[in-house]
Structures are given as C-alpha cells and as structure tokens.
XYZ file of C-alpha atoms in Angstrom:
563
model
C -5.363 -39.766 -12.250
C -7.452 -36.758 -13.224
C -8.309 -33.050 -10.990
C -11.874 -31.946 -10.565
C -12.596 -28.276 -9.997
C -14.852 -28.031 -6.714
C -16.337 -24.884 -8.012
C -16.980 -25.578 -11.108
C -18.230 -29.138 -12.620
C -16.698 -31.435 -10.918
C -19.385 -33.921 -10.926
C -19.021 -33.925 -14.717
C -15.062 -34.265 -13.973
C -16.045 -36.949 -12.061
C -18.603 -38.824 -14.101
C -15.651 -38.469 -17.502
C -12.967 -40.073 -15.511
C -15.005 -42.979 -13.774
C -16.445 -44.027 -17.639
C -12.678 -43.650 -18.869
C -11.180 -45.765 -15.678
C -14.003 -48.424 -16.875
C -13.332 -48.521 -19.907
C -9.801 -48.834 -19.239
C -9.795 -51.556 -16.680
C -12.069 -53.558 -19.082
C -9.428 -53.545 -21.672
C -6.691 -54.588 -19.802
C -8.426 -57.307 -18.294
C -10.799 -58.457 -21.099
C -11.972 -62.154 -19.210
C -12.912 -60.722 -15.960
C -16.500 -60.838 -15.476
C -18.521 -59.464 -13.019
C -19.518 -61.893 -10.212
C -22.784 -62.031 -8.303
C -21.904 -62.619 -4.598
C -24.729 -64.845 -1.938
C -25.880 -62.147 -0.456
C -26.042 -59.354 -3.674
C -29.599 -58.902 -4.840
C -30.766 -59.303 -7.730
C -31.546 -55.653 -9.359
C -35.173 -55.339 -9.583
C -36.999 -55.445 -13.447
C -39.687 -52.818 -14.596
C -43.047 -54.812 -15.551
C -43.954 -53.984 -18.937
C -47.406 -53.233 -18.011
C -46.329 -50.528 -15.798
C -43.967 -49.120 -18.290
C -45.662 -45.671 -19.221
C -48.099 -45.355 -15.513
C -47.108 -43.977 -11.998
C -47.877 -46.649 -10.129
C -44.748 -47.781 -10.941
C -42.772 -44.762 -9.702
C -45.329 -44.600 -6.639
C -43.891 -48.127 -6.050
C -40.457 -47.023 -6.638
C -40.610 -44.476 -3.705
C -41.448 -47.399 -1.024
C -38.619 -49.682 -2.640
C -36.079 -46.363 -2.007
C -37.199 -45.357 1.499
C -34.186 -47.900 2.314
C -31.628 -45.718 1.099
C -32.556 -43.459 3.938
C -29.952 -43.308 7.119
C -30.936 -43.981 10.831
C -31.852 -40.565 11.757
C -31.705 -39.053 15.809
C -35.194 -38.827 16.885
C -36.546 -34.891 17.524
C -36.997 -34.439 20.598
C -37.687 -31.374 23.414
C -36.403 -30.730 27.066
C -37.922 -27.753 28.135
C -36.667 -28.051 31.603
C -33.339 -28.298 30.435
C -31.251 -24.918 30.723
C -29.663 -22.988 27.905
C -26.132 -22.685 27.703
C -24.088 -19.714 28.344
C -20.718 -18.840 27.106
C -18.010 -18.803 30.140
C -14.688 -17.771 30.196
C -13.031 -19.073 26.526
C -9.682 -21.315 27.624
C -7.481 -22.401 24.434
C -6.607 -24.067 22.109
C -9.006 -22.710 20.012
C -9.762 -24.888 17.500
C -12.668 -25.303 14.999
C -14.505 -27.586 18.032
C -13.636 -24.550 20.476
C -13.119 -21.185 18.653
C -12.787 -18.081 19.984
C -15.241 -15.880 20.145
C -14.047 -12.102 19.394
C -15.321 -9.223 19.638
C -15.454 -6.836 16.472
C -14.090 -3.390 17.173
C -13.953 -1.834 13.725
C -15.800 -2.538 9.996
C -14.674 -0.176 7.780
C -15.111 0.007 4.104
C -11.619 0.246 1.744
C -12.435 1.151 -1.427
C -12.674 5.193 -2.449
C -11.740 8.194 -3.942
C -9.297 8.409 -0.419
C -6.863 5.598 -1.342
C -5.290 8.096 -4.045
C -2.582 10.538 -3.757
C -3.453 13.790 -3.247
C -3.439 15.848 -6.387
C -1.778 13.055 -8.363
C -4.152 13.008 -11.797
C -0.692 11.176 -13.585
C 1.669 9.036 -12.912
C 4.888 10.754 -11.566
C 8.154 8.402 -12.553
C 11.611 8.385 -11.194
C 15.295 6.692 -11.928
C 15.006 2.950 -11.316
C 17.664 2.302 -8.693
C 20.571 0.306 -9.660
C 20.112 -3.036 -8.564
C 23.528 -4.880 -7.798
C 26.264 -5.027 -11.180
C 25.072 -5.057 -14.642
C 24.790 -8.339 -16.318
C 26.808 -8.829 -19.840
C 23.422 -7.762 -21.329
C 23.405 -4.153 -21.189
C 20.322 -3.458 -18.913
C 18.026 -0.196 -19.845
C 16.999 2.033 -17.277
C 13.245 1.444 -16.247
C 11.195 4.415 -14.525
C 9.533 3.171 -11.369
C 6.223 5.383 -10.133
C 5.797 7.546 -7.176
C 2.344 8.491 -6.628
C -0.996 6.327 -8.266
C -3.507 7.868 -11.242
C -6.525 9.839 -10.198
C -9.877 8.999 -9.702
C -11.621 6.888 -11.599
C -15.241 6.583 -11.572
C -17.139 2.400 -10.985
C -19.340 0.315 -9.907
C -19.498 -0.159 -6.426
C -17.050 -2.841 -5.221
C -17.115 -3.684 -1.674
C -13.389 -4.556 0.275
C -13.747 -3.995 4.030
C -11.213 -4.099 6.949
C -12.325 -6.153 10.402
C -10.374 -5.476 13.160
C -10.901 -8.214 15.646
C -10.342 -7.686 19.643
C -8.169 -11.189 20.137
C -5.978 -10.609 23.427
C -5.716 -14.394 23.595
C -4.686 -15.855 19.732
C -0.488 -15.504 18.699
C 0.299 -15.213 15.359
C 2.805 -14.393 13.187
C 2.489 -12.613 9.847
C 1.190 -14.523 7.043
C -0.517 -16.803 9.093
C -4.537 -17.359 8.946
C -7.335 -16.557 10.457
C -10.590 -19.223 10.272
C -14.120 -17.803 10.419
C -16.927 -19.944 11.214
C -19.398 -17.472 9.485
C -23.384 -17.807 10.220
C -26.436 -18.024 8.022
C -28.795 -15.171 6.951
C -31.895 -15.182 8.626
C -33.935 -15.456 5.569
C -32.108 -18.371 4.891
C -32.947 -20.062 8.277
C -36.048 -18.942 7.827
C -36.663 -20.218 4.825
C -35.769 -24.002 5.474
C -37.858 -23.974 8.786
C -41.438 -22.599 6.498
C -40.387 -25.152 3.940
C -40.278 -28.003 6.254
C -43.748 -26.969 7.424
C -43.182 -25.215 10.375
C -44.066 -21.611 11.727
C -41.050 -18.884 12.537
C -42.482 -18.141 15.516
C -42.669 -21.577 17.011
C -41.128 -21.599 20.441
C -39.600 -24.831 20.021
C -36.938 -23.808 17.374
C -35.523 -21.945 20.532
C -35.699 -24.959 23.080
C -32.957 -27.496 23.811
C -33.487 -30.599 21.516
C -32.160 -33.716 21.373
C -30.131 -32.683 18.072
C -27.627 -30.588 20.216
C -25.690 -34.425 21.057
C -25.168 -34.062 16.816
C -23.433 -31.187 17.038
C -21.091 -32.362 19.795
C -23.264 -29.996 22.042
C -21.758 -26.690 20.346
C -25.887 -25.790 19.509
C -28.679 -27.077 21.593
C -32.164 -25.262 19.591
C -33.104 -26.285 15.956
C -32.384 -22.378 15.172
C -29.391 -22.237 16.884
C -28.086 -25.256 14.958
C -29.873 -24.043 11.315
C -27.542 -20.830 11.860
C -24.169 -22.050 12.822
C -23.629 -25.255 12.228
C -25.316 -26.611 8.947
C -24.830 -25.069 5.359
C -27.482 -24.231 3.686
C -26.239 -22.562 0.546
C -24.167 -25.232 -0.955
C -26.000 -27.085 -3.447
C -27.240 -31.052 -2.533
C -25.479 -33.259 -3.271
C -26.227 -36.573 -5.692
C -26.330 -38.630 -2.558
C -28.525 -36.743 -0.614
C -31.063 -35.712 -3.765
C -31.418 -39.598 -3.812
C -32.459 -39.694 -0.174
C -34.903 -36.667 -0.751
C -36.733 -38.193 -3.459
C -38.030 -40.821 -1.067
C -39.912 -37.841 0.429
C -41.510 -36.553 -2.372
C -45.668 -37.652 -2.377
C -45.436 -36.336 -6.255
C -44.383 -38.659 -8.752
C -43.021 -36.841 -11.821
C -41.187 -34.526 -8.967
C -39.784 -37.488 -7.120
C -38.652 -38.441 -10.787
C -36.719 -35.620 -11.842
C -34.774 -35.681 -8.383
C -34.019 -39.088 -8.927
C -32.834 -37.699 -12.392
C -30.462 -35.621 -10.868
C -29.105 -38.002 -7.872
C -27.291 -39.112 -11.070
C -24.896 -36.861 -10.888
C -24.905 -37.038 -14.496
C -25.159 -34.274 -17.106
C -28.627 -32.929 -15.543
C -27.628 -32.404 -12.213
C -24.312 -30.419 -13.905
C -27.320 -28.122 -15.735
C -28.946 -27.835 -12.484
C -25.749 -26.803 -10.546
C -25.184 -23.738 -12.876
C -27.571 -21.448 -10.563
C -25.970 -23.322 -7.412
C -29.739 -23.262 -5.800
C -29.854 -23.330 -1.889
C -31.515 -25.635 0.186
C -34.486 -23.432 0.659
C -34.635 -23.022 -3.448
C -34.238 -26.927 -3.693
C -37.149 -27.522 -1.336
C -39.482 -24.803 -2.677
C -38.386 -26.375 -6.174
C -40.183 -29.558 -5.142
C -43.102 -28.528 -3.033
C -44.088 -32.410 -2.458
C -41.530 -33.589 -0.537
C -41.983 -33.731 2.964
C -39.593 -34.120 5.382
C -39.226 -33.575 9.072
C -36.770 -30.786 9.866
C -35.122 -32.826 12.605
C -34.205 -35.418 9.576
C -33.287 -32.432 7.179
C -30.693 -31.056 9.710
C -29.286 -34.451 9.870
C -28.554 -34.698 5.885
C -27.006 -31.600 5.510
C -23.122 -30.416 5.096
C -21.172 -28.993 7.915
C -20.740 -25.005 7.465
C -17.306 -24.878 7.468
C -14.846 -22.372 8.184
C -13.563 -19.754 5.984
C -9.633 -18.765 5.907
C -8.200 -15.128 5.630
C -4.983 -14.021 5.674
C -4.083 -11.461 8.720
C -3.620 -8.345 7.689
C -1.700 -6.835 10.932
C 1.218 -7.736 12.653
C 0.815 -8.644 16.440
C 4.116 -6.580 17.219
C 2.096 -3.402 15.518
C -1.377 -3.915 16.613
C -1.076 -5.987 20.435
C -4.242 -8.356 21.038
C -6.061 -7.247 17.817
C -6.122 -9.289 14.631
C -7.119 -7.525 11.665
C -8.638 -8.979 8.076
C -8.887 -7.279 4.710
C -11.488 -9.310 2.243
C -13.689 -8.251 -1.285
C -16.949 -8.879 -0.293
C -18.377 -11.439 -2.534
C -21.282 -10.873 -4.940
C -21.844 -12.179 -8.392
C -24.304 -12.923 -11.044
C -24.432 -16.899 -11.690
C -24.963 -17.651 -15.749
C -28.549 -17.520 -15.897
C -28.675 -14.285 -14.127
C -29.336 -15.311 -10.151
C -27.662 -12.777 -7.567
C -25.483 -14.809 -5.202
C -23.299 -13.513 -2.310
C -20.453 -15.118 -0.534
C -21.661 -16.425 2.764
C -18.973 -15.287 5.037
C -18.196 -12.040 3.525
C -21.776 -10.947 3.700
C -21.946 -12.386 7.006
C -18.745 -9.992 7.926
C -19.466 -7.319 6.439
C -23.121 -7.232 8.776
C -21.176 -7.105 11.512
C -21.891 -4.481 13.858
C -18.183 -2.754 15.200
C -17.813 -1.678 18.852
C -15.869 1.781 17.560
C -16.001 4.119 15.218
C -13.364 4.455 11.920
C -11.151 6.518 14.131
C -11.292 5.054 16.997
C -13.927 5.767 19.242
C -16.899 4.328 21.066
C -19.781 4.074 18.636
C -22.906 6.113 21.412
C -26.132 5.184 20.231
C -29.994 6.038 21.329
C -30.895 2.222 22.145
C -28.837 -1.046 23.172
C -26.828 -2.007 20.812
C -24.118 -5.106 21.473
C -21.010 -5.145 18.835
C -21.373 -8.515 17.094
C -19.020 -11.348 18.083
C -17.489 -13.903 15.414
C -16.326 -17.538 16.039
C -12.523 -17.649 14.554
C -9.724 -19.682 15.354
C -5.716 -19.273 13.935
C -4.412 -21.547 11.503
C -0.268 -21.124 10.693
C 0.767 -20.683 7.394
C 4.886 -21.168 7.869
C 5.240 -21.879 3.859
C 4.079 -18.203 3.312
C 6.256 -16.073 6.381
C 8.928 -13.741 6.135
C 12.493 -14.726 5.590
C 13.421 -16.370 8.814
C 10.279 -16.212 10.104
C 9.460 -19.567 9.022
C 11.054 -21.712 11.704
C 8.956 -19.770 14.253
C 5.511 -20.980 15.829
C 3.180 -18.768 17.057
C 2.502 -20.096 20.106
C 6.159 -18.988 20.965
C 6.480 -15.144 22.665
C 6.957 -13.211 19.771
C 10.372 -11.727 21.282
C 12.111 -14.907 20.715
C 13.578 -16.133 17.612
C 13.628 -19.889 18.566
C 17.265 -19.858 16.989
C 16.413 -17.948 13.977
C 18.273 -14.612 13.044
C 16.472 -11.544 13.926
C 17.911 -9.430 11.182
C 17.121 -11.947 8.219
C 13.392 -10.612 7.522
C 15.482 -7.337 7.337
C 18.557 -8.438 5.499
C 16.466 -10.192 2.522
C 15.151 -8.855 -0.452
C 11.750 -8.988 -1.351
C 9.603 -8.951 -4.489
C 5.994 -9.291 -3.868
C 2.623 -9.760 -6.016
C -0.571 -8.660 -4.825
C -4.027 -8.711 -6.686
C -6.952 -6.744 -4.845
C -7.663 -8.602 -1.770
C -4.137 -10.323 -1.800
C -2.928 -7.313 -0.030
C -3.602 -8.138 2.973
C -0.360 -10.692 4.445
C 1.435 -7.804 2.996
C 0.137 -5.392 5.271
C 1.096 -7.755 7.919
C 4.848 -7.852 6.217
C 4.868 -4.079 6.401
C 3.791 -3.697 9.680
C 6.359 -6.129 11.207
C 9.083 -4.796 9.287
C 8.459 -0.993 10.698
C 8.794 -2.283 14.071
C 12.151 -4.630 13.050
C 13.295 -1.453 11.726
C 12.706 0.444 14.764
C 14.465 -2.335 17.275
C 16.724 -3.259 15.244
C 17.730 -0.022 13.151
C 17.390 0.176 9.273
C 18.999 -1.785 6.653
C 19.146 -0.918 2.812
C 17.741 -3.120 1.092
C 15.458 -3.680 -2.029
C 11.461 -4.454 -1.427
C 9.661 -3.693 -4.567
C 5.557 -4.613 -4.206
C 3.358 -5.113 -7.286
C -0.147 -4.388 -6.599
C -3.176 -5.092 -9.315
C -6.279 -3.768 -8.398
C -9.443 -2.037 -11.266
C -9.121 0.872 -10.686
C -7.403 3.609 -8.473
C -10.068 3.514 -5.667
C -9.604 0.288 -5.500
C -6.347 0.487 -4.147
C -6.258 0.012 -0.544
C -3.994 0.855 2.087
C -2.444 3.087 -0.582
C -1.921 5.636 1.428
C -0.246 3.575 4.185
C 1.797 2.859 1.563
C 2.413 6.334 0.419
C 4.171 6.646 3.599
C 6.488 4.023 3.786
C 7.916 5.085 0.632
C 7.811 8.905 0.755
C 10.914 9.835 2.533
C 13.344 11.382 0.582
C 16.601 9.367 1.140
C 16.345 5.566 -0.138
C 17.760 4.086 2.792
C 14.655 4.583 5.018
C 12.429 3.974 2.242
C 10.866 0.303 3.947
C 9.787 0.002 0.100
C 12.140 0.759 -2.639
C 8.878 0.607 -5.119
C 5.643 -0.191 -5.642
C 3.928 -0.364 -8.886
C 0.644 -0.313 -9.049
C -1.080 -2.103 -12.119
C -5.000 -0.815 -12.687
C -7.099 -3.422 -15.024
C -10.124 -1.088 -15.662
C -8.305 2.317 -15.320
C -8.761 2.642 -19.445
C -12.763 2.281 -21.078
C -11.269 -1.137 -22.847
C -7.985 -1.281 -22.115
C -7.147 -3.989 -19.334
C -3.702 -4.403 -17.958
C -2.581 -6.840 -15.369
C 0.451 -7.342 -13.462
C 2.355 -9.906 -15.920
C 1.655 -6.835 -18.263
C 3.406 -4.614 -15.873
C 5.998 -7.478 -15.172
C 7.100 -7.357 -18.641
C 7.829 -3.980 -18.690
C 9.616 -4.131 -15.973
C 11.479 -7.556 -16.908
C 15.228 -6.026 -16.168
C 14.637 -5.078 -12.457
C 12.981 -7.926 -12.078
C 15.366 -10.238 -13.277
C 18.106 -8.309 -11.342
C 16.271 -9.179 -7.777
C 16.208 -12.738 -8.718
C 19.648 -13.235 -10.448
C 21.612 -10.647 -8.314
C 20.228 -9.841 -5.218
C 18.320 -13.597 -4.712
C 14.821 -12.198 -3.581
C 12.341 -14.382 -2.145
C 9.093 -13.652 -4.020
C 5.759 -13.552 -2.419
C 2.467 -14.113 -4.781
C -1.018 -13.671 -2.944
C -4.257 -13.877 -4.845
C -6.863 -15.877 -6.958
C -5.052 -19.298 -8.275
C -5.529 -17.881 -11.557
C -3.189 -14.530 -11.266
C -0.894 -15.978 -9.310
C -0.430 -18.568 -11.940
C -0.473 -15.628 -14.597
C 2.560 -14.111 -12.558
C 4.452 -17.439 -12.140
C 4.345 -17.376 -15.915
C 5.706 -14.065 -16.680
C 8.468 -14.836 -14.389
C 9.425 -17.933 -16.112
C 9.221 -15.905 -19.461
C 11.062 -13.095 -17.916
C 13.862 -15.737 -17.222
C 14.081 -17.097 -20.612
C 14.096 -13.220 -22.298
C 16.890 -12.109 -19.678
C 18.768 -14.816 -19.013
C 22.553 -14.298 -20.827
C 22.062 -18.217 -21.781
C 19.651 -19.581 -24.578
C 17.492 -20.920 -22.533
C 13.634 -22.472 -23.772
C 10.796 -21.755 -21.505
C 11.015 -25.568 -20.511
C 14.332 -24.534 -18.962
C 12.819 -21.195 -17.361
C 10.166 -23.242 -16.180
C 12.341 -25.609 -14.469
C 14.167 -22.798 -12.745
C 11.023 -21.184 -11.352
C 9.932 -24.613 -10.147
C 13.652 -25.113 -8.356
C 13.264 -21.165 -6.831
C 9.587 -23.027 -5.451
C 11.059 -26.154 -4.429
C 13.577 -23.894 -3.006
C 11.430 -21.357 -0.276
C 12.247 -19.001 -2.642
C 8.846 -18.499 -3.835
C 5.922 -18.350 -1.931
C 2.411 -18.283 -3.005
C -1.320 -17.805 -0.662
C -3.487 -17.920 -3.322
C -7.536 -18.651 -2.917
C -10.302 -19.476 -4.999
C-alpha cells in the first residue's frame, strides 16, 4: 500500500511502487512464470537493419494507430435549434446545476481590514477558563485590536455573493463551481487543431453534444465548459497522440513520455496545457472532434460557504485566494476557477446598489450546485440536512451550537465556514438570547491587510461586558508582518498552550481547523504537543497523539482542509 500526491509526482509515486510490488510478488512466488495465452501476440522485434533509420519509427506510427479509441464522428445540423435555458427545477446536481446569478465581487485584502488607529497590539487579562489544574496555570494576555499596516505584494482574496433563492444549506457545507475556460485557451486548441476562430461551425449544433449528455451542443460551447484543458495529458492519452504526429523524432519523444516514467515527471514540472502540448509538437494532426473526445472532464471546484442562510436569505456567499503562482522553471500559472471567478462581472455595487452603465452589460451567471459537509457543522448541527426548513431541528437541541465551546483555526482563505459560524450564531443569539460561553478563533494570515472580515470581527468582540462578546478572543497570527521573521499559528499556539489546554481539558471544546492540509496538520501537531507539555500526567507524544486522534474519532475535532 503506498499514497501518491495528485499534485505533485504521482506518476513517479506510481512508477516506485509498481517496480517494488514486482519485485515483491516475484520473491514470494519464485516458480511462477509468465504464461503466453492463444490469443496474446507475440510482441513485435526491431530489425537490426532498421536499428538507427526512421523508417522504422514511420512504421511504428501505423502499428500504434490501434491504440486509438472508436471516436463519435463530427458532424453539423444547422437546422437544428439552439438550446435555451428554462426555468431551473432541482436537484441540482453536477448533471443539472444551478445557474446563479452574481450580485457582488468584491476584493478582501487592504489597508481597511485593520483597526482604526491600532499601529500595536493592545493586550488584555486572559479570562479564567473553568478551575485551575494542579499545575499552576500563568496568566496569558489575549489581543484586542490587530498591528498596522503593512506594506506587500498584491495578493488577491475576493468575496462572491451568489443570488441562490432555490439551494438550502447549512453552515459549513459546500458550494461546487463548474468554472469555464479562458478564451485564449479555447482559442488556442481550436488554431492548433487547424481551424479558424471565426468559423461559424464552432457555434452550430454538432453531433458531439450526445457526448456531453446534451449539456453543450457547439464545439465552443463544449471546449469552454465541459472539457479541461489545463491539466496536463496524461501517459495514456500522449500514447494515443503520438499516432498523430507525421514527424518522427516528435512522435518519438511523446512516445517517450506516454511512459510515464522519469521524463514525463520532468515534463510535468511546468504542468503545460493542452494548447502548449500541441504547439510543443507542431506535427501532429488531429481532428478537433477526436481531440474533444480524449480529453478530461472539467470538473467542479468546492468552496466552503461563507454566509449563513438564516443571515443572508436566498444568497450564498464564497470567500477564496485567487490562485497565481510561478511553476519551478519560472512559467506563470493561475488557478482555473479562481481566475474564472474573479472575471465575473457582479449585478451591484460593494454597497449594495445597481451597477448603471453606458452600454448593455448582463451580470455573469456561474453553474454551482451544494454539496453537505455534516463532519464539519456546528455542535448539533450535524444531524441536520439541508434540504430540511432551516427552523426545524429534526430532534436536535437548538441551544447546543450555543451551549458549546469552540476553538477554531483559520489560515487565510480558511476563514470563510467561520464566517458562516458567526453569522448563524448572531441570529441563535438573537432568538434564542445569549449564553456565556468561550469561542476563541485563531486566524493566520501574511500580513495585516490580509486579514479579512477583520472588522466584522472587530464587532463581535468589541462590547464591553464578556457575556455578549459572541467571541471571547481572537488572535491573529501574521507570517510576513516582520522583514524575516515568520510566525504561524502553532507558534502562536504555543504561547498560548494554557488556555488552550483549559478549553480542551475543562470546558471540552470542539475544535474546528480549516485550511491547506499542510497547516492544519501543523496545528494538529501543536495540539498534540500542547497535550503532552500540559497534561498533569507524564505523558510521550505517542500518548498525546493518541488522545488527539480519540478527540477526532470522537466529533470533537473537525478539519475542511484543501489542497
């Protein structure tokens, strides 16, 4: 049994663990022999006279056209009638999403998310936190207000509110995005399979609409929604492309890397595009009709709701870093969905109102669909299903999400189900009345102006008494605040080990983690450490391990952590 990292090598992964699993097998069952079957060829031999020419790899090509599928035949109806989108009826799935409309796009990050006036960071008493343990527990200041601006490079984190009267959800739940590709993408594939941009057939019905369950009927309709073009080919398919290149030492070197082998991991390190992979090797021809057919499924992207439905009615909101990065030999690459997003055009304005512009101008609509998350809901929340009217509790108690501590991790973008937990809990508090108890949010972010929603934030734990406080802290942890100095949230979490341990010994907080898989691994294992340091036994971090895997096995902790 071995794991393979889908971003990163895992044909290598792959190719290590099938040589070990053969070598294995061969020494635990040293006799067996491999057996020729009736109908298994026999593998064909390279004549020695054709040993350095390229006749033989021009012969090679015909021998390899049989590795090609049974393709659909591209075909044109122009007398058949485009499709137009009626009235959307549920469920809306990934076959049938929903198609909302996007009412705001607003950009996060800025010198706004910090306090006003707050260049330091003002501290106050720690609050007591349930009976003091026979360790003698110090006193730990807690800030009150975030550090002052700091000056970075740009980095993108937008909100999307989403007009969805028809979708339920609950808080911590999903949203799916079936995002789109760039037209220069599109473009790109159809000039590289030899045709013109403006040809009026890529917007006619074709006979390729039955492959996409008739979802897309045109070849640019189906180029833009429903294939991906920016993952790189796969071994498989390379194989099937070589048997379309008219060049030999081309159609060579793709054979090279249908291997899958160590090449094809070199080759993977700029993740080229289809486009790049066809204007790589000029020679090969293929029909775009036969292209379409060979390629990956775009498929949807997931994103945590950032709003409650109790607090925001019929809108659905999503907080995301827009992705951009610089592979290792220096090509610019951008996440396809949250470049896709953040090109959105909104229907209103960042406070509210209708956008008024001097030509027509249509607010963009995005295919989504909801996917429930139960293993990462509030306290009593997790029994619920969405498609239930949010008023009832199907059984569960009302006041639990209140009642329950809470001791939550976010890092940049992993904000967002937390703004969702905030939301719902303002309006529990308002039915329901109040309750005292402790909710203490670590949030990791670069710098200051990174720190969104801070000032929502600011509010909820402003007031002066503690028992309206919704949050009895929140700490925020800045990586990049310091020229050299980086400090994440297990940095933080040691320091403040003793509260910490407190909420998890005393008052039995569920914990929340949301972010990349590697923080939120990072903050498991400062907890487990924090557990070993604090606990009044001897305990070795095997031990605290063990009890943070119990507290998991448990509900106790919950983790929504991405890629």
């Amino acid at each position: 049994m071995a794991t393979c990292d889908a971003l990163n090598q895992q044909y290598k992964s792959y190719n290590e663990w099938e040589e070990n699993t053969i070598e294995t097998l061969k020494k635990a069952y040293p006799h067996v022999r491999l057996r020729r079957t009736a109908g298994q060829s026999t593998p064909i031999q390279r004549p020695v006279s054709l040993v350095n020419s390229n006749e033989y790899t021009d012969r090679q090509v015909s021998l390899n056209v049989s590795v090609r599928p049974t393709f659909i035949p591209l075909t044109f109806d122009s007398n058949a009638e485009m499709k137009i989108l009626s009235q959307q009826t549920g469920p809306f799935t990934k076959e049938n999403p929903f198609y909302a409309t996007v009412l705001q796009n607003i950009e996060l990050t800025g010198a706004h998310n910090n306090f006003d006036g707050s260049s330091t960071q003002q501290e106050q008493p720690q609050p007591v936190l349930g009976n003091e343990s026979p360790r003698q527990r110090k006193r730990i200041p807690i800030p009150s207000a975030f550090a002052g601006t700091n000056d970075d490079e740009h980095h993108s984190v937008r909100l999307i509110v989403f007009d969805a009267p028809d979708l339920s959800h609950l808080p911590g739940d999903h949203v799916c995005i079936l995002p789109e590709n760039t037209v220069a993408n599109v473009n790109g594939v159809i000039i590289a399979c030899g045709w013109q941009t403006g040809n009026e057939l890529l917007n006619k019905p074709c006979s390729l609409a039955g492959y996409t369950q008739n979802k897309y009927q045109t070849l640019r309709q189906i180029l833009t929604n429903y294939v991906d073009l920016t993952t790189p080919l796969r071994p498989h398919v390379l194989n099937i492309l070589a048997t379309y290149a008219t060049d030999s030492r081309q159609q060579r070197e793709i054979l090279e890397l249908g291997k899958g082998a160590q090449r094809y991991t070199d080759w993977l390190i700029n993740e080229p595009t289809v486009k790049e992979t066809l204007e790589q090797f000029p020679s090969v021809q293929m029909d775009l009709g036969e292209l379409i057919q060979l390629l990956p499924q775009l498929q949807p992207r997931y994103y945590s709701i950032s709003s409650s439905s109790r607090f925001h009615p019929n809108q659905i909101h999503i907080s995301f870093s827009v992705v951009s990065y610089v592979t290792p030999r220096g090509v610019v690459r951008k996440g396809v969905c949250t470049n896709y997003l953040q090109q959105t055009l909104p229907k209103l304005s960042e406070n509210g109102q209708p956008i008024v512009t001097l030509w027509k101008r249509e607010p963009s609509r995005v295919r989504l669909f909801i996917s429930p998350n139960p293993h990462f809901r509030l306290p009593g929340q997790d029994i619920l299903s969405s498609s239930l009217p949010l008023t009832k509790n199907a059984g569960g108690d009302a006041y639990l999400p209140l009642n329950c501590p809470l001791l939550m991790f976010a890092v940049g973008s992993g904000i967002a189900p937390f703004r969702a937990f905030w939301q719902e809990l303002q309006v529990l508090e308002r039915r329901l009345g109040s309750v005292q108890v402790e909710r203490v949010l670590f949030m990791g972010c670069r710098t200051p102006n990174d720190f969104v929603y801070a000032m929502e934030l600011r509010e909820l734990t402003s007031k002066t008494s503690r028992h309206d406080k919704l949050f009895t802290a929140v700490i925020p942890v800045y990586s990049r605040e310091k020229m050299g100095v980086k400090r994440y949230i297990q940095d933080a979490m040691l320091t403040y080990e003793d509260m910490i341990y407190s909420l998890l010994n005393q008052e039995n907080a569920f914990i929340y983690m949301c972010g990349s898989v590697r923080s939120c691994q990072g903050i498991e294992s400062a907890l487990a450490s924090i557990v070993q340091s604090c606990n009044e036994y001897d305990l070795t971090l095997t031990q605290a391990n063990n009890i943070i895997k119990q507290y998991k096995e448990d509900g106790r902790i919950k983790q929504d952590m991405f890629g």
